[in-house]
Amino acid sequence: MLPFVLSLFITIVLFVYFVNKQRPKKELILYSVMSLLGIVQFLLLIIDKPIQLPAIMAELIDRLM
Amino acid sequence: MENATLSQRQFLSIVIFTTISTAFYLLPGVLIADAKQYAWLVPIWTGFAGVGISLLWLYLASQYPKVDLFQISHQVLGRVAGKIVSIFLIYQMILICSWVINNLNDFMTITLLTHTTDWVFGACFLMIAVYSTIKGIEALARTTEFFVPLLILMIFLFFSIAVNVWDWSHFTPVSEIDWEGVFPKSSFMIAFPFMDAFTFIMIFPYVKEKPGLVYLKGSLIGALFLSAVTFLIIGTLGVSRASHIAYPLYTLSQELELSPFLEHIEGGISIFWLIFVFIKLMFTFYCAVTGIAQTFNIQHRGLISVPLAIVILGFSQSMHQNIIENIEWMKKYILQQESLVSVVIPALLIVVHFISRRRRT
């Protein structure tokens, strides 16, 4: 729970900072998308259903071979 | 691209440290379990094979000097296909970073800090990686260079103390070599750590001269070092014991006695492993951030660093349940998985490069 709360807090604080700095909209969108990916992963870890990159790779390799 | 210059020595230390890094602690036990007393041969042959495979990327780097990995794919394949390849490369770098943190978490929670929550280690390392990425490649190279004398001293000290408990009988019986264990079973080591070398192309443009040659030298030194460490573990702990321990090097350092009042030096020995891990993480993280910045035309590296660190920290928590699962996965899939970025992609780029050159002429 703590990493989720911390990452959410850091993301919001930095987002406000970058908006105040008038960063281009494209950069802010990329920032939001990447942050969202990380936050969603932490959320999935809380409910014990995280995205497992090695499992995805193994599945792909098994299908291809 | 940054306005930076790296000396050959700085680049060489980055290559050696990055090659050794996690493999240094994680692999010896696995290799000894597979190849028994001949395990020390494995890093040598896999090192040569891995370096041979990375010649594909080196060839591309020689054809496109002064541009990095992502710029090469953009120049060869064009904007759209180049971006697709870049995304594959970025994905692979994120995977490597997550792996490094996962290995670090496993090691710390099993050995040194058993009561600490595992994400804390990754978060601490990533915080410094974010800072060093913002500072740039020169800061990273200087940090690596700073650690070189310290690590050489510690390694020399460690090897000299370990020799006291050396026993040649651990290499007996000098029977027929287990070819199955030395070659097919241990072939995964070509991929980890030697196929991660594609990331070095990212800093080729910054190296003063002959980056390709320095890379080859660094990788081979790394392979020889890994072989020496495996040899040392066999000679001190023996095949049977080393193959049943998760971190034989750590166990060895626990049992070493410098003098009757100075023992249990594992904390000190672990610190230099953590330095190797830190440099690999810092370097791969830097490459991933630079790659994203180039692919999506972002000016400010800091803007991507923090969310990428959050993504990597999140993924590192779900890489594997435990170290056994990690090793099993590595043995079964890592060679095929790394082949995509180290064989398929550079081979594709070389073919397209030749076709476009022939069309032009």
Short mmCIF file of C-alpha atoms in Angstrom, two decimals:
data_model
loop_
_atom_site.label_atom_id
_atom_site.label_comp_id
_atom_site.label_asym_id
_atom_site.label_seq_id
_atom_site.Cartn_x
_atom_site.Cartn_y
_atom_site.Cartn_z
CA MET A 1 0.00 0.00 0.00
CA LEU A 2 2.81 2.41 0.93
CA PRO A 3 4.58 2.32 -2.49
CA PHE A 4 1.24 2.98 -4.17
CA VAL A 5 0.49 6.01 -1.97
CA LEU A 6 4.06 7.32 -2.32
CA SER A 7 4.16 6.97 -6.10
CA LEU A 8 0.74 8.64 -6.41
CA PHE A 9 1.92 11.53 -4.22
CA ILE A 10 5.21 12.00 -6.12
CA THR A 11 3.42 11.83 -9.47
CA ILE A 12 0.87 14.51 -8.50
CA VAL A 13 3.51 16.83 -6.98
CA LEU A 14 5.73 16.56 -10.06
CA PHE A 15 2.80 16.95 -12.43
CA VAL A 16 1.85 20.23 -10.77
CA TYR A 17 5.52 21.30 -10.93
CA PHE A 18 5.79 20.54 -14.66
CA VAL A 19 2.46 22.27 -15.40
CA ASN A 20 3.71 25.39 -13.59
CA LYS A 21 6.92 25.17 -15.61
CA GLN A 22 4.72 25.22 -18.76
CA ARG A 23 6.12 22.05 -20.25
CA PRO A 24 4.66 21.14 -23.68
CA LYS A 25 1.37 19.23 -23.65
CA LYS A 26 2.97 16.23 -25.43
CA GLU A 27 5.54 15.81 -22.67
CA LEU A 28 2.87 16.05 -19.98
CA ILE A 29 0.79 13.38 -21.71
CA LEU A 30 3.80 11.01 -21.87
CA TYR A 31 4.53 11.74 -18.22
CA SER A 32 0.94 10.96 -17.24
CA VAL A 33 0.78 7.75 -19.29
CA MET A 34 4.04 6.41 -17.85
CA SER A 35 3.10 7.37 -14.29
CA LEU A 36 -0.31 5.76 -14.73
CA LEU A 37 1.33 2.52 -15.86
CA GLY A 38 3.47 2.43 -12.71
CA ILE A 39 0.59 3.35 -10.40
CA VAL A 40 -1.71 0.75 -11.97
CA GLN A 41 1.01 -1.88 -11.44
CA PHE A 42 1.22 -0.93 -7.73
CA LEU A 43 -2.58 -1.11 -7.52
CA LEU A 44 -2.52 -4.57 -9.12
CA LEU A 45 0.17 -5.62 -6.64
CA ILE A 46 -2.19 -4.67 -3.79
CA ILE A 47 -4.93 -6.95 -5.15
CA ASP A 48 -2.27 -9.61 -5.88
CA LYS A 49 -2.77 -9.63 -9.65
CA PRO A 50 0.28 -7.77 -11.00
CA ILE A 51 1.50 -7.64 -14.59
CA GLN A 52 4.33 -10.19 -14.78
CA LEU A 53 6.71 -9.33 -17.61
CA PRO A 54 8.61 -12.67 -17.49
CA ALA A 55 5.34 -14.59 -17.62
CA ILE A 56 4.28 -12.59 -20.71
CA MET A 57 7.64 -13.25 -22.38
CA ALA A 58 7.51 -16.95 -21.52
CA GLU A 59 4.00 -17.23 -22.97
CA LEU A 60 5.10 -15.50 -26.18
CA ILE A 61 8.22 -17.67 -26.55
CA ASP A 62 6.20 -20.86 -25.89
CA ARG A 63 3.71 -19.91 -28.61
CA LEU A 64 6.43 -19.02 -31.11
CA MET A 65 8.64 -22.08 -30.55
CA MET B 1 22.36 14.07 -27.68
CA GLU B 2 24.49 15.22 -24.78
CA ASN B 3 27.69 17.15 -25.20
CA ALA B 4 29.94 14.74 -23.31
CA THR B 5 33.21 12.87 -23.75
CA LEU B 6 34.25 9.64 -22.11
CA SER B 7 37.80 8.42 -21.89
CA GLN B 8 38.64 4.86 -22.90
CA ARG B 9 39.34 3.98 -19.27
CA GLN B 10 35.95 5.25 -18.12
CA PHE B 11 34.17 3.29 -20.84
CA LEU B 12 36.22 0.18 -20.05
CA SER B 13 35.24 0.34 -16.37
CA ILE B 14 31.56 0.77 -17.28
CA VAL B 15 31.74 -2.31 -19.57
CA ILE B 16 33.51 -4.47 -16.97
CA PHE B 17 31.26 -3.44 -14.08
CA THR B 18 28.08 -3.86 -16.11
CA THR B 19 29.15 -7.29 -17.36
CA ILE B 20 30.07 -8.55 -13.90
CA SER B 21 27.23 -6.95 -11.87
CA THR B 22 24.44 -9.39 -10.94
CA ALA B 23 26.06 -12.38 -12.69
CA PHE B 24 28.92 -12.19 -10.21
CA TYR B 25 26.73 -13.28 -7.27
CA LEU B 26 23.86 -15.07 -8.96
CA LEU B 27 25.50 -17.36 -11.51
CA PRO B 28 28.45 -19.25 -9.93
CA GLY B 29 26.18 -21.53 -7.87
CA VAL B 30 23.98 -22.31 -10.89
CA LEU B 31 26.99 -23.00 -13.12
CA ILE B 32 28.62 -25.28 -10.55
CA ALA B 33 25.37 -27.24 -10.17
CA ASP B 34 25.29 -27.82 -13.95
CA ALA B 35 28.95 -28.20 -14.94
CA LYS B 36 30.45 -29.39 -11.62
CA GLN B 37 34.23 -28.83 -11.31
CA TYR B 38 34.43 -27.60 -14.90
CA ALA B 39 32.03 -24.69 -14.27
CA TRP B 40 34.86 -22.17 -14.54
CA LEU B 41 35.08 -22.98 -18.27
CA VAL B 42 31.52 -21.76 -18.85
CA PRO B 43 32.08 -17.97 -18.45
CA ILE B 44 35.02 -18.22 -20.87
CA TRP B 45 33.18 -19.92 -23.73
CA THR B 46 29.91 -18.06 -23.17
CA GLY B 47 31.91 -14.81 -23.00
CA PHE B 48 33.44 -15.48 -26.41
CA ALA B 49 30.06 -16.54 -27.83
CA GLY B 50 28.29 -13.48 -26.37
CA VAL B 51 30.95 -11.11 -27.66
CA GLY B 52 30.76 -12.84 -31.07
CA ILE B 53 27.01 -12.25 -31.21
CA SER B 54 27.39 -8.61 -30.21
CA LEU B 55 29.60 -8.10 -33.30
CA LEU B 56 26.33 -7.59 -35.21
CA TRP B 57 25.63 -4.42 -33.23
CA LEU B 58 29.30 -3.44 -33.41
CA TYR B 59 29.19 -3.70 -37.20
CA LEU B 60 26.18 -1.38 -37.29
CA ALA B 61 27.93 1.04 -34.91
CA SER B 62 30.96 1.08 -37.23
CA GLN B 63 28.73 1.86 -40.22
CA TYR B 64 26.95 4.66 -38.35
CA PRO B 65 29.63 6.32 -36.22
CA LYS B 66 28.72 9.14 -33.84
CA VAL B 67 25.10 8.04 -33.54
CA ASP B 68 23.58 5.88 -30.80
CA LEU B 69 21.43 2.76 -30.76
CA PHE B 70 18.10 4.50 -31.33
CA GLN B 71 19.41 6.86 -33.97
CA ILE B 72 20.86 3.88 -35.88
CA SER B 73 17.44 2.18 -36.02
CA HIS B 74 15.77 5.46 -37.05
CA GLN B 75 18.34 6.09 -39.80
CA VAL B 76 18.18 2.54 -41.17
CA LEU B 77 14.46 1.81 -40.92
CA GLY B 78 12.93 5.25 -41.14
CA ARG B 79 10.61 7.01 -38.72
CA VAL B 80 7.75 4.55 -38.13
CA ALA B 81 9.62 1.20 -38.23
CA GLY B 82 12.51 2.82 -36.37
CA LYS B 83 10.15 3.82 -33.56
CA ILE B 84 8.74 0.29 -33.32
CA VAL B 85 12.26 -1.15 -32.99
CA SER B 86 13.11 1.56 -30.45
CA ILE B 87 10.10 0.57 -28.34
CA PHE B 88 11.34 -3.06 -28.33
CA LEU B 89 14.77 -1.88 -27.20
CA ILE B 90 13.29 0.33 -24.48
CA TYR B 91 11.12 -2.58 -23.30
CA GLN B 92 14.22 -4.77 -23.05
CA MET B 93 16.07 -2.10 -21.05
CA ILE B 94 13.13 -1.75 -18.65
CA LEU B 95 13.12 -5.53 -18.26
CA ILE B 96 16.86 -5.55 -17.46
CA CYS B 97 16.42 -2.78 -14.84
CA SER B 98 13.49 -4.65 -13.24
CA TRP B 99 15.57 -7.80 -13.17
CA VAL B 100 18.52 -6.10 -11.54
CA ILE B 101 16.27 -4.69 -8.80
CA ASN B 102 14.52 -8.01 -8.36
CA ASN B 103 17.89 -9.77 -7.91
CA LEU B 104 18.96 -7.07 -5.48
CA ASN B 105 15.73 -7.44 -3.47
CA ASP B 106 16.17 -11.22 -3.33
CA PHE B 107 19.76 -10.93 -2.17
CA MET B 108 19.11 -8.30 0.49
CA THR B 109 16.03 -9.99 1.97
CA ILE B 110 17.71 -13.42 2.06
CA THR B 111 21.05 -12.32 3.48
CA LEU B 112 21.72 -8.88 4.91
CA LEU B 113 18.46 -7.12 5.83
CA THR B 114 15.94 -9.89 6.31
CA HIS B 115 13.29 -7.78 8.09
CA THR B 116 13.17 -4.93 5.58
CA THR B 117 10.38 -4.75 2.99
CA ASP B 118 11.94 -5.55 -0.37
CA TRP B 119 10.69 -2.55 -2.40
CA VAL B 120 12.74 -0.23 -0.16
CA PHE B 121 16.06 -1.38 -1.67
CA GLY B 122 14.85 -0.85 -5.22
CA ALA B 123 13.40 2.58 -4.36
CA CYS B 124 16.71 3.71 -2.79
CA PHE B 125 18.78 2.53 -5.76
CA LEU B 126 16.34 4.02 -8.27
CA MET B 127 16.37 7.40 -6.52
CA ILE B 128 20.12 7.66 -7.10
CA ALA B 129 19.73 6.31 -10.64
CA VAL B 130 17.20 9.09 -11.40
CA TYR B 131 19.61 11.70 -10.03
CA SER B 132 22.59 10.36 -12.01
CA THR B 133 20.50 10.16 -15.19
CA ILE B 134 19.55 13.81 -14.84
CA LYS B 135 23.22 14.68 -14.28
CA GLY B 136 24.24 12.84 -17.47
CA ILE B 137 26.65 10.22 -18.74
CA GLU B 138 29.81 12.03 -17.61
CA ALA B 139 28.70 11.94 -13.96
CA LEU B 140 27.96 8.24 -14.35
CA ALA B 141 31.36 7.56 -15.91
CA ARG B 142 33.19 9.50 -13.20
CA THR B 143 31.32 7.60 -10.48
CA THR B 144 32.39 4.31 -12.08
CA GLU B 145 35.98 5.50 -12.39
CA PHE B 146 35.97 6.58 -8.74
CA PHE B 147 35.07 3.06 -7.59
CA VAL B 148 37.73 1.27 -9.68
CA PRO B 149 40.72 1.44 -7.25
CA LEU B 150 38.49 0.65 -4.27
CA LEU B 151 37.05 -2.43 -5.97
CA ILE B 152 40.42 -3.67 -7.22
CA LEU B 153 41.75 -3.42 -3.64
CA MET B 154 38.75 -5.25 -2.19
CA ILE B 155 38.82 -7.99 -4.82
CA PHE B 156 42.56 -8.49 -4.29
CA LEU B 157 42.03 -8.67 -0.51
CA PHE B 158 39.13 -11.10 -0.87
CA PHE B 159 41.03 -13.41 -3.22
CA SER B 160 44.14 -13.39 -1.00
CA ILE B 161 42.16 -14.33 2.13
CA ALA B 162 40.11 -16.97 0.29
CA VAL B 163 43.26 -18.75 -0.91
CA ASN B 164 43.91 -19.76 2.75
CA VAL B 165 41.01 -22.22 2.63
CA TRP B 166 41.89 -23.51 -0.85
CA ASP B 167 41.72 -27.25 -1.45
CA TRP B 168 42.77 -28.75 -4.78
CA SER B 169 40.90 -31.96 -3.96
CA HIS B 170 37.65 -30.11 -4.78
CA PHE B 171 38.67 -30.38 -8.45
CA THR B 172 38.94 -34.15 -8.29
CA PRO B 173 38.13 -36.58 -9.75
CA VAL B 174 39.65 -35.26 -12.94
CA SER B 175 37.28 -37.42 -14.91
CA GLU B 176 35.69 -36.97 -18.29
CA ILE B 177 34.22 -33.50 -18.83
CA ASP B 178 30.43 -33.29 -18.50
CA TRP B 179 29.85 -31.76 -21.96
CA GLU B 180 26.10 -31.59 -21.39
CA GLY B 181 26.62 -29.46 -18.27
CA VAL B 182 29.37 -27.26 -19.69
CA PHE B 183 27.71 -26.52 -23.03
CA PRO B 184 23.94 -26.94 -23.58
CA LYS B 185 22.83 -26.59 -19.95
CA SER B 186 24.95 -23.48 -19.32
CA SER B 187 24.33 -21.79 -22.67
CA PHE B 188 21.90 -19.35 -21.01
CA MET B 189 24.99 -17.47 -19.81
CA ILE B 190 25.57 -16.22 -23.37
CA ALA B 191 22.42 -14.15 -22.89
CA PHE B 192 22.97 -13.11 -19.30
CA PRO B 193 25.18 -11.09 -18.93
CA PHE B 194 26.86 -10.96 -22.35
CA MET B 195 23.89 -10.20 -24.62
CA ASP B 196 22.97 -7.11 -22.58
CA ALA B 197 25.86 -5.52 -24.46
CA PHE B 198 23.57 -3.80 -26.96
CA THR B 199 23.08 -1.04 -24.37
CA PHE B 200 26.74 0.00 -24.75
CA ILE B 201 26.04 1.22 -28.30
CA MET B 202 24.12 4.04 -26.57
CA ILE B 203 27.36 5.61 -25.33
CA PHE B 204 29.63 4.71 -28.27
CA PRO B 205 29.37 8.27 -29.70
CA TYR B 206 30.73 9.75 -26.47
CA VAL B 207 33.86 7.59 -26.28
CA LYS B 208 36.98 9.39 -27.47
CA GLU B 209 38.35 6.64 -29.71
CA LYS B 210 37.95 2.95 -30.65
CA PRO B 211 34.84 2.21 -28.54
CA GLY B 212 34.37 -1.17 -30.25
CA LEU B 213 37.80 -2.40 -29.27
CA VAL B 214 37.41 -1.17 -25.70
CA TYR B 215 34.04 -2.93 -25.47
CA LEU B 216 35.58 -6.24 -26.65
CA LYS B 217 38.40 -5.87 -24.14
CA GLY B 218 35.98 -5.04 -21.28
CA SER B 219 33.65 -7.94 -22.00
CA LEU B 220 36.49 -10.45 -22.15
CA ILE B 221 37.96 -9.12 -18.88
CA GLY B 222 34.46 -9.47 -17.35
CA ALA B 223 34.23 -13.07 -18.62
CA LEU B 224 37.66 -13.93 -17.20
CA PHE B 225 36.74 -12.36 -13.86
CA LEU B 226 33.52 -14.40 -13.67
CA SER B 227 35.55 -17.50 -14.52
CA ALA B 228 38.08 -16.68 -11.76
CA VAL B 229 35.28 -16.20 -9.21
CA THR B 230 33.71 -19.55 -10.16
CA PHE B 231 37.13 -21.22 -9.97
CA LEU B 232 37.67 -19.70 -6.51
CA ILE B 233 34.30 -20.92 -5.24
CA ILE B 234 34.95 -24.47 -6.49
CA GLY B 235 38.40 -24.50 -4.90
CA THR B 236 37.18 -23.23 -1.54
CA LEU B 237 33.63 -24.49 -1.01
CA GLY B 238 33.70 -27.53 -3.25
CA VAL B 239 31.21 -28.62 -5.91
CA SER B 240 28.65 -30.29 -3.68
CA ARG B 241 28.35 -27.45 -1.18
CA ALA B 242 28.50 -24.57 -3.68
CA SER B 243 25.77 -26.07 -5.86
CA HIS B 244 23.34 -26.24 -2.93
CA ILE B 245 23.69 -22.62 -1.78
CA ALA B 246 21.82 -19.67 -3.32
CA TYR B 247 24.77 -17.26 -2.94
CA PRO B 248 28.00 -19.28 -2.55
CA LEU B 249 30.18 -16.18 -2.71
CA TYR B 250 28.31 -14.69 0.24
CA THR B 251 28.67 -17.94 2.23
CA LEU B 252 32.37 -18.01 1.41
CA SER B 253 32.84 -14.45 2.65
CA GLN B 254 30.91 -15.33 5.84
CA GLU B 255 33.37 -18.10 6.62
CA LEU B 256 36.58 -16.27 5.83
CA GLU B 257 38.69 -15.28 8.80
CA LEU B 258 41.05 -12.36 8.42
CA SER B 259 42.38 -12.79 11.96
CA PRO B 260 40.90 -14.27 15.18
CA PHE B 261 39.27 -10.94 16.03
CA LEU B 262 38.26 -9.92 12.49
CA GLU B 263 35.77 -12.28 10.89
CA HIS B 264 32.35 -12.16 9.21
CA ILE B 265 33.47 -9.78 6.50
CA GLU B 266 30.41 -10.59 4.35
CA GLY B 267 28.99 -7.09 4.88
CA GLY B 268 32.09 -5.52 3.34
CA ILE B 269 32.22 -8.01 0.48
CA SER B 270 28.51 -7.47 -0.25
CA ILE B 271 29.08 -3.74 -0.56
CA PHE B 272 31.27 -4.17 -3.59
CA TRP B 273 28.66 -6.40 -5.19
CA LEU B 274 26.11 -3.65 -4.52
CA ILE B 275 28.40 -1.17 -6.29
CA PHE B 276 28.46 -3.41 -9.39
CA VAL B 277 24.66 -3.72 -9.25
CA PHE B 278 24.27 0.00 -8.78
CA ILE B 279 26.41 0.83 -11.82
CA LYS B 280 24.55 -1.63 -14.05
CA LEU B 281 21.20 -0.24 -12.89
CA MET B 282 22.34 3.36 -13.29
CA PHE B 283 23.71 2.74 -16.78
CA THR B 284 20.74 0.73 -18.11
CA PHE B 285 18.31 3.23 -16.58
CA TYR B 286 20.18 6.08 -18.26
CA CYS B 287 19.96 4.25 -21.62
CA ALA B 288 16.21 3.62 -21.21
CA VAL B 289 15.52 7.28 -20.32
CA THR B 290 17.66 8.58 -23.21
CA GLY B 291 15.93 6.12 -25.56
CA ILE B 292 12.45 7.31 -24.53
CA ALA B 293 13.54 10.95 -24.81
CA GLN B 294 14.86 10.39 -28.35
CA THR B 295 11.94 8.26 -29.53
CA PHE B 296 9.29 10.71 -28.33
CA ASN B 297 11.31 13.92 -28.80
CA ILE B 298 11.42 14.94 -25.14
CA GLN B 299 13.88 17.65 -24.15
CA HIS B 300 13.93 17.21 -20.37
CA ARG B 301 15.27 13.84 -19.11
CA GLY B 302 14.01 14.51 -15.57
CA LEU B 303 10.44 14.49 -16.80
CA ILE B 304 10.71 10.84 -17.87
CA SER B 305 13.09 9.60 -15.17
CA VAL B 306 10.67 9.68 -12.24
CA PRO B 307 7.70 7.94 -13.91
CA LEU B 308 10.07 5.38 -15.45
CA ALA B 309 11.53 4.68 -12.01
CA ILE B 310 7.98 4.12 -10.69
CA VAL B 311 7.23 1.74 -13.59
CA ILE B 312 10.47 -0.22 -13.02
CA LEU B 313 9.93 -0.41 -9.26
CA GLY B 314 6.41 -1.73 -9.87
CA PHE B 315 7.48 -4.36 -12.39
CA SER B 316 10.45 -5.45 -10.28
CA GLN B 317 8.04 -6.50 -7.52
CA SER B 318 6.36 -9.06 -9.75
CA MET B 319 9.28 -10.47 -11.73
CA HIS B 320 9.54 -13.76 -9.82
CA GLN B 321 8.22 -15.25 -6.59
CA ASN B 322 11.66 -16.43 -5.46
CA ILE B 323 15.23 -17.00 -6.59
CA ILE B 324 14.59 -20.64 -7.68
CA GLU B 325 11.80 -19.51 -10.03
CA ASN B 326 14.13 -16.78 -11.32
CA ILE B 327 16.89 -19.28 -12.16
CA GLU B 328 14.46 -21.75 -13.75
CA TRP B 329 13.03 -19.00 -15.96
CA MET B 330 16.50 -17.84 -16.89
CA LYS B 331 17.63 -21.33 -17.90
CA LYS B 332 14.54 -21.92 -20.03
CA TYR B 333 13.77 -18.60 -21.72
CA ILE B 334 16.48 -15.97 -21.42
CA LEU B 335 18.52 -17.02 -24.45
CA GLN B 336 15.50 -16.86 -26.77
CA GLN B 337 14.25 -13.63 -25.24
CA GLU B 338 17.58 -11.79 -25.48
CA SER B 339 18.13 -13.11 -29.01
CA LEU B 340 15.38 -10.79 -30.23
CA VAL B 341 17.35 -7.64 -29.42
CA SER B 342 20.84 -9.05 -29.87
CA VAL B 343 20.41 -11.17 -33.01
CA VAL B 344 17.08 -10.61 -34.78
CA ILE B 345 16.95 -6.79 -34.61
CA PRO B 346 20.61 -6.10 -35.57
CA ALA B 347 20.43 -8.76 -38.33
CA LEU B 348 17.30 -7.07 -39.68
CA LEU B 349 18.99 -3.67 -39.54
CA ILE B 350 22.07 -4.99 -41.37
CA VAL B 351 19.93 -6.52 -44.14
CA VAL B 352 17.97 -3.27 -44.59
CA HIS B 353 21.23 -1.30 -44.49
CA PHE B 354 22.68 -3.42 -47.33
CA ILE B 355 19.50 -3.21 -49.42
CA SER B 356 19.27 0.58 -49.07
CA ARG B 357 22.99 0.98 -49.86
CA ARG B 358 22.66 -1.14 -53.00
CA ARG B 359 19.63 0.90 -54.11
CA ARG B 360 21.55 4.13 -53.66
CA THR B 361 24.48 2.87 -55.76
#
